Amino acid sequence: MKKIVVAGAGGFIGGHLIKTLKETGHQVRAVDIKPLTKWYQITPGVDNLVLDLKNKKNCYQALNGYEEVFNLAADMGGMGFIETHKADCMLSVLINTHLLMVARDLGIQRFFYASSACVYNGEKQTDPKNPGLKESDAYPALAEDGYGWEKLFSERMCRHFREDFGLVTRVPRFHNVYGPYGTYDGGREKAPAAICRKVIESELFDKKDIVIWGDGNQTRSFMYIDDCIKGILDIMYSNIEEPINLGSSEMVSINQLVDYVEEIAGHKLNRKYDLTAPKGVRGRNSDNTLIMKYLGWEPSIPLKTGLQKTYNWIKSEMVNNRGKDPKKIVFNE
């Protein structure tokens, strides 16, 4: 049994990670800035704290008496959020910086930092037929403005705390994680959840059209949450010192993503394209050569399989809110 702190515990990935850690016998302290009523999942038997970890004093309270840290905490969301909240995203640097300093002071044994594919050089993501981003493609640096730069800087902080102070740090670069028990409305949702919601709205509110951001030809890969959690744990307890991709290599266009969700729903919608909406880079995929080398494994749950589970969960949540204005549908606490 380990004594583990999870920062960002009220978020989508954090909720799933805590559930897994608790089920496997660990003592877990869960920390998030959001009130408990806003956490996506709450696992029984966990020490839950509501703290703003941008404040260094709160980091001492969060980590005191514990052995390991998983830092998933960040002010972030989908492209619609990170393109319009660059300063808020950058301020997350205070969370990781203070957690690293406190982890050093308290003798924390292992420290996990969740980075992002947004660290990659934008000039290497201009082709929808992206062959896959290698870890070395983060340099020369030209990260996603705001969010990506914060992630890249925090990666370097982890490296230097490892080199200068001997703190064991592990840093995966997440590629678009999706699944049940996450946000699907409100502006922070990512593409799979947003598309599922829009298609479900067509059933519940008799909508005929679906609005797609951009021309729909931009490409991404999407990793189901179960693969993500396995990757997090495998990387945390590996000997991998450098940042490493954690993502599916199954790349699809946004139009294909809509095709898949329409297939699950059993009906087609009229597509309207908003070319003025935030759309990010043209093509992004995960090159999994390095994770295969180190772990002999890569995320492999097919997108259609994960989307079916995600769609079913979101539809269940939305049916519980049926009759409300779809713009005001919120997560069912």
Short mmCIF file of C-alpha atoms in Angstrom, two decimals:
data_model
loop_
_atom_site.label_atom_id
_atom_site.label_comp_id
_atom_site.label_asym_id
_atom_site.label_seq_id
_atom_site.Cartn_x
_atom_site.Cartn_y
_atom_site.Cartn_z
CA MET A 1 0.00 0.00 0.00
CA LYS A 2 1.25 3.45 -0.94
CA LYS A 3 0.13 6.82 0.41
CA ILE A 4 -0.73 8.78 -2.72
CA VAL A 5 -1.94 12.33 -3.39
CA VAL A 6 -3.90 13.04 -6.57
CA ALA A 7 -4.07 16.73 -7.51
CA GLY A 8 -6.86 17.62 -9.90
CA ALA A 9 -8.95 14.93 -8.25
CA GLY A 10 -12.27 16.50 -9.18
CA GLY A 11 -11.50 16.31 -12.88
CA PHE A 12 -12.32 13.66 -15.46
CA ILE A 13 -9.01 11.75 -15.46
CA GLY A 14 -8.41 12.33 -11.76
CA GLY A 15 -11.73 10.75 -10.83
CA HIS A 16 -10.96 7.58 -12.77
CA LEU A 17 -7.39 7.39 -11.42
CA ILE A 18 -8.50 7.72 -7.80
CA LYS A 19 -11.09 4.98 -8.22
CA THR A 20 -8.41 2.64 -9.61
CA LEU A 21 -5.86 3.51 -6.91
CA LYS A 22 -8.38 2.93 -4.14
CA GLU A 23 -9.57 -0.36 -5.64
CA THR A 24 -5.97 -1.60 -5.72
CA GLY A 25 -5.48 -0.96 -2.01
CA HIS A 26 -3.73 2.40 -1.77
CA GLN A 27 -4.36 5.18 0.74
CA VAL A 28 -5.43 8.17 -1.34
CA ARG A 29 -5.76 11.87 -0.66
CA ALA A 30 -7.74 13.69 -3.35
CA VAL A 31 -7.29 17.45 -3.87
CA ASP A 32 -9.09 19.89 -6.14
CA ILE A 33 -9.99 23.58 -6.17
CA LYS A 34 -13.64 22.85 -7.05
CA PRO A 35 -16.23 22.28 -4.30
CA LEU A 36 -17.03 18.60 -3.82
CA THR A 37 -20.43 19.04 -5.45
CA LYS A 38 -18.61 19.83 -8.71
CA TRP A 39 -16.28 16.82 -8.70
CA TYR A 40 -16.97 14.38 -11.54
CA GLN A 41 -16.52 11.33 -9.31
CA ILE A 42 -16.14 10.82 -5.57
CA THR A 43 -14.70 7.52 -4.35
CA PRO A 44 -15.65 6.29 -0.85
CA GLY A 45 -12.82 5.97 1.65
CA VAL A 46 -10.70 8.73 0.15
CA ASP A 47 -9.48 11.82 2.04
CA ASN A 48 -10.97 14.66 -0.05
CA LEU A 49 -9.58 18.19 0.30
CA VAL A 50 -10.77 21.37 -1.41
CA LEU A 51 -7.65 23.51 -1.85
CA ASP A 52 -6.20 25.97 -4.35
CA LEU A 53 -2.80 24.46 -5.13
CA LYS A 54 -1.57 27.65 -6.76
CA ASN A 55 -0.99 28.65 -3.13
CA LYS A 56 2.24 27.07 -1.87
CA LYS A 57 0.99 26.84 1.72
CA ASN A 58 -1.90 24.68 0.55
CA CYS A 59 0.55 22.34 -1.18
CA TYR A 60 2.19 21.59 2.18
CA GLN A 61 -1.21 20.73 3.62
CA ALA A 62 -1.99 18.50 0.63
CA LEU A 63 1.27 16.54 0.57
CA ASN A 64 2.18 16.29 4.24
CA GLY A 65 2.39 12.66 5.38
CA TYR A 66 2.16 11.19 1.88
CA GLU A 67 4.72 9.45 -0.35
CA GLU A 68 3.77 9.99 -4.01
CA VAL A 69 2.03 12.64 -6.09
CA PHE A 70 0.04 12.49 -9.30
CA ASN A 71 -0.37 16.06 -10.56
CA LEU A 72 -3.29 16.26 -12.99
CA ALA A 73 -4.37 19.73 -11.84
CA ALA A 74 -4.72 22.44 -14.49
CA ASP A 75 -7.15 25.09 -15.64
CA MET A 76 -7.95 23.69 -19.06
CA GLY A 77 -10.54 22.35 -21.47
CA GLY A 78 -11.05 21.74 -25.17
CA MET A 79 -9.86 24.01 -27.96
CA GLY A 80 -12.74 26.43 -27.40
CA PHE A 81 -11.45 27.04 -23.88
CA ILE A 82 -7.68 27.08 -24.30
CA GLU A 83 -7.77 29.46 -27.27
CA THR A 84 -9.74 32.02 -25.27
CA HIS A 85 -8.21 31.57 -21.78
CA LYS A 86 -4.47 31.67 -22.42
CA ALA A 87 -3.57 33.55 -19.23
CA ASP A 88 -5.69 31.24 -17.07
CA CYS A 89 -3.97 28.24 -18.62
CA MET A 90 -0.53 29.76 -18.03
CA LEU A 91 -1.28 30.36 -14.36
CA SER A 92 -1.42 26.59 -13.85
CA VAL A 93 2.39 26.82 -13.80
CA LEU A 94 2.03 27.88 -10.16
CA ILE A 95 0.42 24.55 -9.28
CA ASN A 96 3.20 22.36 -10.62
CA THR A 97 6.00 24.66 -9.47
CA HIS A 98 4.75 24.81 -5.90
CA LEU A 99 3.97 21.08 -5.81
CA LEU A 100 7.52 20.30 -6.97
CA MET A 101 9.04 22.59 -4.35
CA VAL A 102 6.94 21.08 -1.58
CA ALA A 103 7.57 17.54 -2.84
CA ARG A 104 11.31 18.25 -2.60
CA ASP A 105 10.95 19.71 0.90
CA LEU A 106 8.81 16.83 2.21
CA GLY A 107 10.85 14.00 0.66
CA ILE A 108 8.18 12.79 -1.77
CA GLN A 109 9.36 9.57 -3.44
CA ARG A 110 7.73 9.87 -6.89
CA PHE A 111 6.09 12.76 -8.75
CA PHE A 112 3.90 12.41 -11.84
CA TYR A 113 3.13 15.39 -14.05
CA ALA A 114 0.44 15.18 -16.75
CA SER A 115 1.70 17.03 -19.82
CA SER A 116 0.00 17.34 -23.20
CA ALA A 117 0.49 16.91 -26.94
CA CYS A 118 -0.08 20.68 -27.06
CA VAL A 119 3.66 21.04 -26.31
CA TYR A 120 4.52 20.00 -29.89
CA ASN A 121 5.85 22.41 -32.48
CA GLY A 122 2.90 23.81 -34.43
CA GLU A 123 4.86 23.84 -37.70
CA LYS A 124 4.95 20.03 -37.54
CA GLN A 125 1.15 19.84 -37.37
CA THR A 126 0.07 21.63 -40.54
CA ASP A 127 -0.79 18.47 -42.56
CA PRO A 128 -3.99 16.51 -41.80
CA LYS A 129 -2.02 13.38 -42.78
CA ASN A 130 0.29 13.80 -39.79
CA PRO A 131 2.49 10.68 -39.60
CA GLY A 132 2.71 10.89 -35.81
CA LEU A 133 4.54 13.23 -33.48
CA LYS A 134 7.75 11.90 -32.00
CA GLU A 135 8.83 13.09 -28.57
CA SER A 136 11.71 15.03 -30.15
CA ASP A 137 9.18 17.09 -32.16
CA ALA A 138 8.62 19.33 -29.13
CA TYR A 139 11.85 21.13 -30.09
CA PRO A 140 12.65 23.62 -31.43
CA ALA A 141 9.83 24.90 -29.27
CA LEU A 142 6.68 26.35 -30.81
CA ALA A 143 3.99 25.05 -28.47
CA GLU A 144 0.26 25.80 -28.43
CA ASP A 145 0.02 29.39 -27.23
CA GLY A 146 -0.77 29.60 -23.53
CA TYR A 147 -1.68 26.06 -22.51
CA GLY A 148 1.07 24.33 -24.49
CA TRP A 149 3.81 26.67 -23.28
CA GLU A 150 2.78 26.13 -19.65
CA LYS A 151 2.98 22.38 -20.15
CA LEU A 152 6.38 22.57 -21.84
CA PHE A 153 7.80 24.80 -19.12
CA SER A 154 6.48 22.49 -16.40
CA GLU A 155 8.05 19.49 -18.14
CA ARG A 156 11.40 21.26 -17.87
CA MET A 157 10.78 22.00 -14.20
CA CYS A 158 10.23 18.29 -13.58
CA ARG A 159 13.47 17.49 -15.39
CA HIS A 160 15.50 19.99 -13.39
CA PHE A 161 14.04 18.92 -10.05
CA ARG A 162 15.04 15.37 -10.96
CA GLU A 163 18.54 16.42 -11.99
CA ASP A 164 19.20 18.94 -9.20
CA PHE A 165 17.35 17.43 -6.24
CA GLY A 166 16.95 13.74 -7.06
CA LEU A 167 13.14 13.86 -7.13
CA VAL A 168 11.88 10.96 -9.27
CA THR A 169 9.61 12.55 -11.90
CA ARG A 170 7.56 10.96 -14.68
CA VAL A 171 5.98 12.97 -17.53
CA PRO A 172 3.56 11.59 -20.15
CA ARG A 173 2.18 13.77 -22.94
CA PHE A 174 -1.55 13.04 -23.13
CA HIS A 175 -3.27 12.96 -26.52
CA ASN A 176 -7.02 13.77 -26.27
CA VAL A 177 -8.46 11.60 -23.51
CA TYR A 178 -12.20 10.83 -23.57
CA GLY A 179 -14.77 8.60 -21.88
CA PRO A 180 -17.64 8.57 -19.37
CA TYR A 181 -17.74 10.76 -16.24
CA GLY A 182 -16.34 13.85 -17.92
CA THR A 183 -17.59 17.19 -19.11
CA TYR A 184 -19.72 17.27 -22.25
CA ASP A 185 -21.08 20.82 -22.16
CA GLY A 186 -20.27 24.28 -20.89
CA GLY A 187 -17.26 25.18 -23.04
CA ARG A 188 -14.53 22.93 -21.62
CA GLU A 189 -15.56 19.70 -23.37
CA LYS A 190 -13.36 18.09 -26.00
CA ALA A 191 -14.38 16.89 -29.45
CA PRO A 192 -15.66 13.33 -28.72
CA ALA A 193 -17.95 14.50 -25.90
CA ALA A 194 -19.05 17.59 -27.82
CA ILE A 195 -19.99 15.57 -30.91
CA CYS A 196 -21.83 12.99 -28.80
CA ARG A 197 -23.78 15.76 -27.07
CA LYS A 198 -24.71 17.46 -30.33
CA VAL A 199 -25.99 14.23 -31.87
CA ILE A 200 -27.95 13.35 -28.73
CA GLU A 201 -29.46 16.86 -28.72
CA SER A 202 -30.82 16.13 -32.18
CA GLU A 203 -32.86 13.30 -30.65
CA LEU A 204 -33.94 15.03 -27.46
CA PHE A 205 -34.67 18.45 -28.93
CA ASP A 206 -35.54 17.56 -32.54
CA LYS A 207 -32.53 19.29 -34.09
CA LYS A 208 -31.68 18.59 -37.73
CA ASP A 209 -28.28 20.26 -38.02
CA ILE A 210 -24.89 19.76 -36.41
CA VAL A 211 -22.29 22.54 -36.30
CA ILE A 212 -18.70 21.38 -36.82
CA TRP A 213 -15.80 23.65 -35.95
CA GLY A 214 -13.55 24.19 -38.95
CA ASP A 215 -13.91 22.26 -42.20
CA GLY A 216 -13.98 18.88 -40.46
CA ASN A 217 -10.82 17.68 -42.20
CA GLN A 218 -8.52 18.41 -39.28
CA THR A 219 -7.22 15.18 -37.73
CA ARG A 220 -6.62 13.93 -34.20
CA SER A 221 -6.21 10.73 -32.21
CA PHE A 222 -8.40 10.01 -29.19
CA MET A 223 -7.46 7.80 -26.23
CA TYR A 224 -10.13 6.05 -24.17
CA ILE A 225 -9.89 6.62 -20.42
CA ASP A 226 -9.13 2.97 -19.55
CA ASP A 227 -6.02 3.05 -21.75
CA CYS A 228 -5.08 6.37 -20.19
CA ILE A 229 -5.24 5.04 -16.63
CA LYS A 230 -3.17 1.97 -17.50
CA GLY A 231 -0.60 4.20 -19.20
CA ILE A 232 -0.44 6.58 -16.23
CA LEU A 233 0.33 3.77 -13.80
CA ASP A 234 2.75 1.96 -16.08
CA ILE A 235 4.71 5.15 -16.75
CA MET A 236 4.69 6.27 -13.10
CA TYR A 237 6.34 3.02 -11.98
CA SER A 238 8.69 2.65 -14.94
CA ASN A 239 12.25 3.84 -15.46
CA ILE A 240 11.22 6.32 -18.18
CA GLU A 241 12.84 9.63 -17.27
CA GLU A 242 12.08 11.68 -20.40
CA PRO A 243 8.63 12.97 -21.46
CA ILE A 244 6.78 10.31 -23.46
CA ASN A 245 3.66 10.13 -25.63
CA LEU A 246 0.57 8.60 -24.09
CA GLY A 247 -2.04 8.46 -26.83
CA SER A 248 -3.74 6.33 -29.44
CA SER A 249 -2.20 6.15 -32.90
CA GLU A 250 -5.65 5.69 -34.49
CA MET A 251 -5.97 9.03 -36.26
CA VAL A 252 -9.31 10.22 -37.62
CA SER A 253 -10.68 13.43 -39.08
CA ILE A 254 -13.38 15.32 -37.22
CA ASN A 255 -15.73 14.40 -40.07
CA GLN A 256 -14.94 10.72 -39.44
CA LEU A 257 -15.56 11.25 -35.74
CA VAL A 258 -19.02 12.59 -36.59
CA ASP A 259 -19.58 9.60 -38.88
CA TYR A 260 -18.85 7.22 -35.99
CA VAL A 261 -21.22 8.97 -33.58
CA GLU A 262 -23.98 9.14 -36.20
CA GLU A 263 -23.51 5.40 -36.76
CA ILE A 264 -23.91 4.77 -33.02
CA ALA A 265 -27.02 6.98 -32.90
CA GLY A 266 -28.50 5.45 -36.03
CA HIS A 267 -29.24 8.67 -37.86
CA LYS A 268 -27.59 11.40 -39.95
CA LEU A 269 -27.58 15.15 -39.45
CA ASN A 270 -27.11 18.08 -41.79
CA ARG A 271 -23.55 19.33 -41.33
CA LYS A 272 -22.79 23.03 -41.06
CA TYR A 273 -19.19 24.17 -40.81
CA ASP A 274 -18.13 27.13 -38.68
CA LEU A 275 -14.84 28.24 -40.18
CA THR A 276 -14.46 31.02 -37.61
CA ALA A 277 -14.55 28.71 -34.58
CA PRO A 278 -11.41 27.58 -32.70
CA LYS A 279 -10.01 24.53 -34.47
CA GLY A 280 -6.38 24.10 -33.41
CA VAL A 281 -3.70 22.49 -35.56
CA ARG A 282 -4.53 20.74 -38.86
CA GLY A 283 -3.15 17.34 -37.98
CA ARG A 284 -2.00 15.63 -34.78
CA ASN A 285 -1.26 11.99 -34.07
CA SER A 286 0.79 10.04 -31.54
CA ASP A 287 3.96 8.23 -32.61
CA ASN A 288 4.11 5.32 -30.16
CA THR A 289 7.54 3.97 -31.04
CA LEU A 290 9.05 5.03 -27.72
CA ILE A 291 6.31 3.73 -25.42
CA MET A 292 6.38 0.40 -27.29
CA LYS A 293 10.14 0.28 -26.77
CA TYR A 294 9.90 0.91 -23.03
CA LEU A 295 6.65 -0.83 -22.08
CA GLY A 296 5.84 -3.17 -24.96
CA TRP A 297 2.35 -1.65 -24.95
CA GLU A 298 0.40 1.22 -26.46
CA PRO A 299 -3.19 2.46 -26.09
CA SER A 300 -5.27 0.12 -28.22
CA ILE A 301 -8.98 0.42 -27.36
CA PRO A 302 -10.65 1.19 -30.74
CA LEU A 303 -12.27 4.60 -31.06
CA LYS A 304 -15.64 3.10 -32.00
CA THR A 305 -15.61 0.96 -28.86
CA GLY A 306 -14.83 3.87 -26.56
CA LEU A 307 -17.27 6.18 -28.30
CA GLN A 308 -20.13 3.72 -27.80
CA LYS A 309 -19.52 3.71 -24.04
CA THR A 310 -19.09 7.48 -23.94
CA TYR A 311 -22.22 8.08 -26.01
CA ASN A 312 -24.31 5.80 -23.79
CA TRP A 313 -23.16 7.58 -20.64
CA ILE A 314 -23.72 11.10 -22.00
CA LYS A 315 -27.15 10.13 -23.33
CA SER A 316 -28.13 8.76 -19.94
CA GLU A 317 -27.04 12.01 -18.29
CA MET A 318 -28.89 14.15 -20.82
CA VAL A 319 -32.08 12.11 -20.61
CA ASN A 320 -32.08 12.84 -16.88
CA ASN A 321 -32.08 16.53 -17.83
CA ARG A 322 -34.64 16.25 -20.62
CA GLY A 323 -36.89 19.23 -21.04
CA LYS A 324 -34.23 21.73 -20.05
CA ASP A 325 -32.66 24.20 -22.44
CA PRO A 326 -29.84 22.15 -24.05
CA LYS A 327 -27.49 25.10 -23.63
CA LYS A 328 -28.02 24.85 -19.89
CA ILE A 329 -27.63 21.11 -19.46
CA VAL A 330 -25.08 20.54 -16.72
CA PHE A 331 -23.31 17.52 -15.30
CA ASN A 332 -25.70 15.45 -13.22
CA GLU A 333 -24.21 15.58 -9.75
#
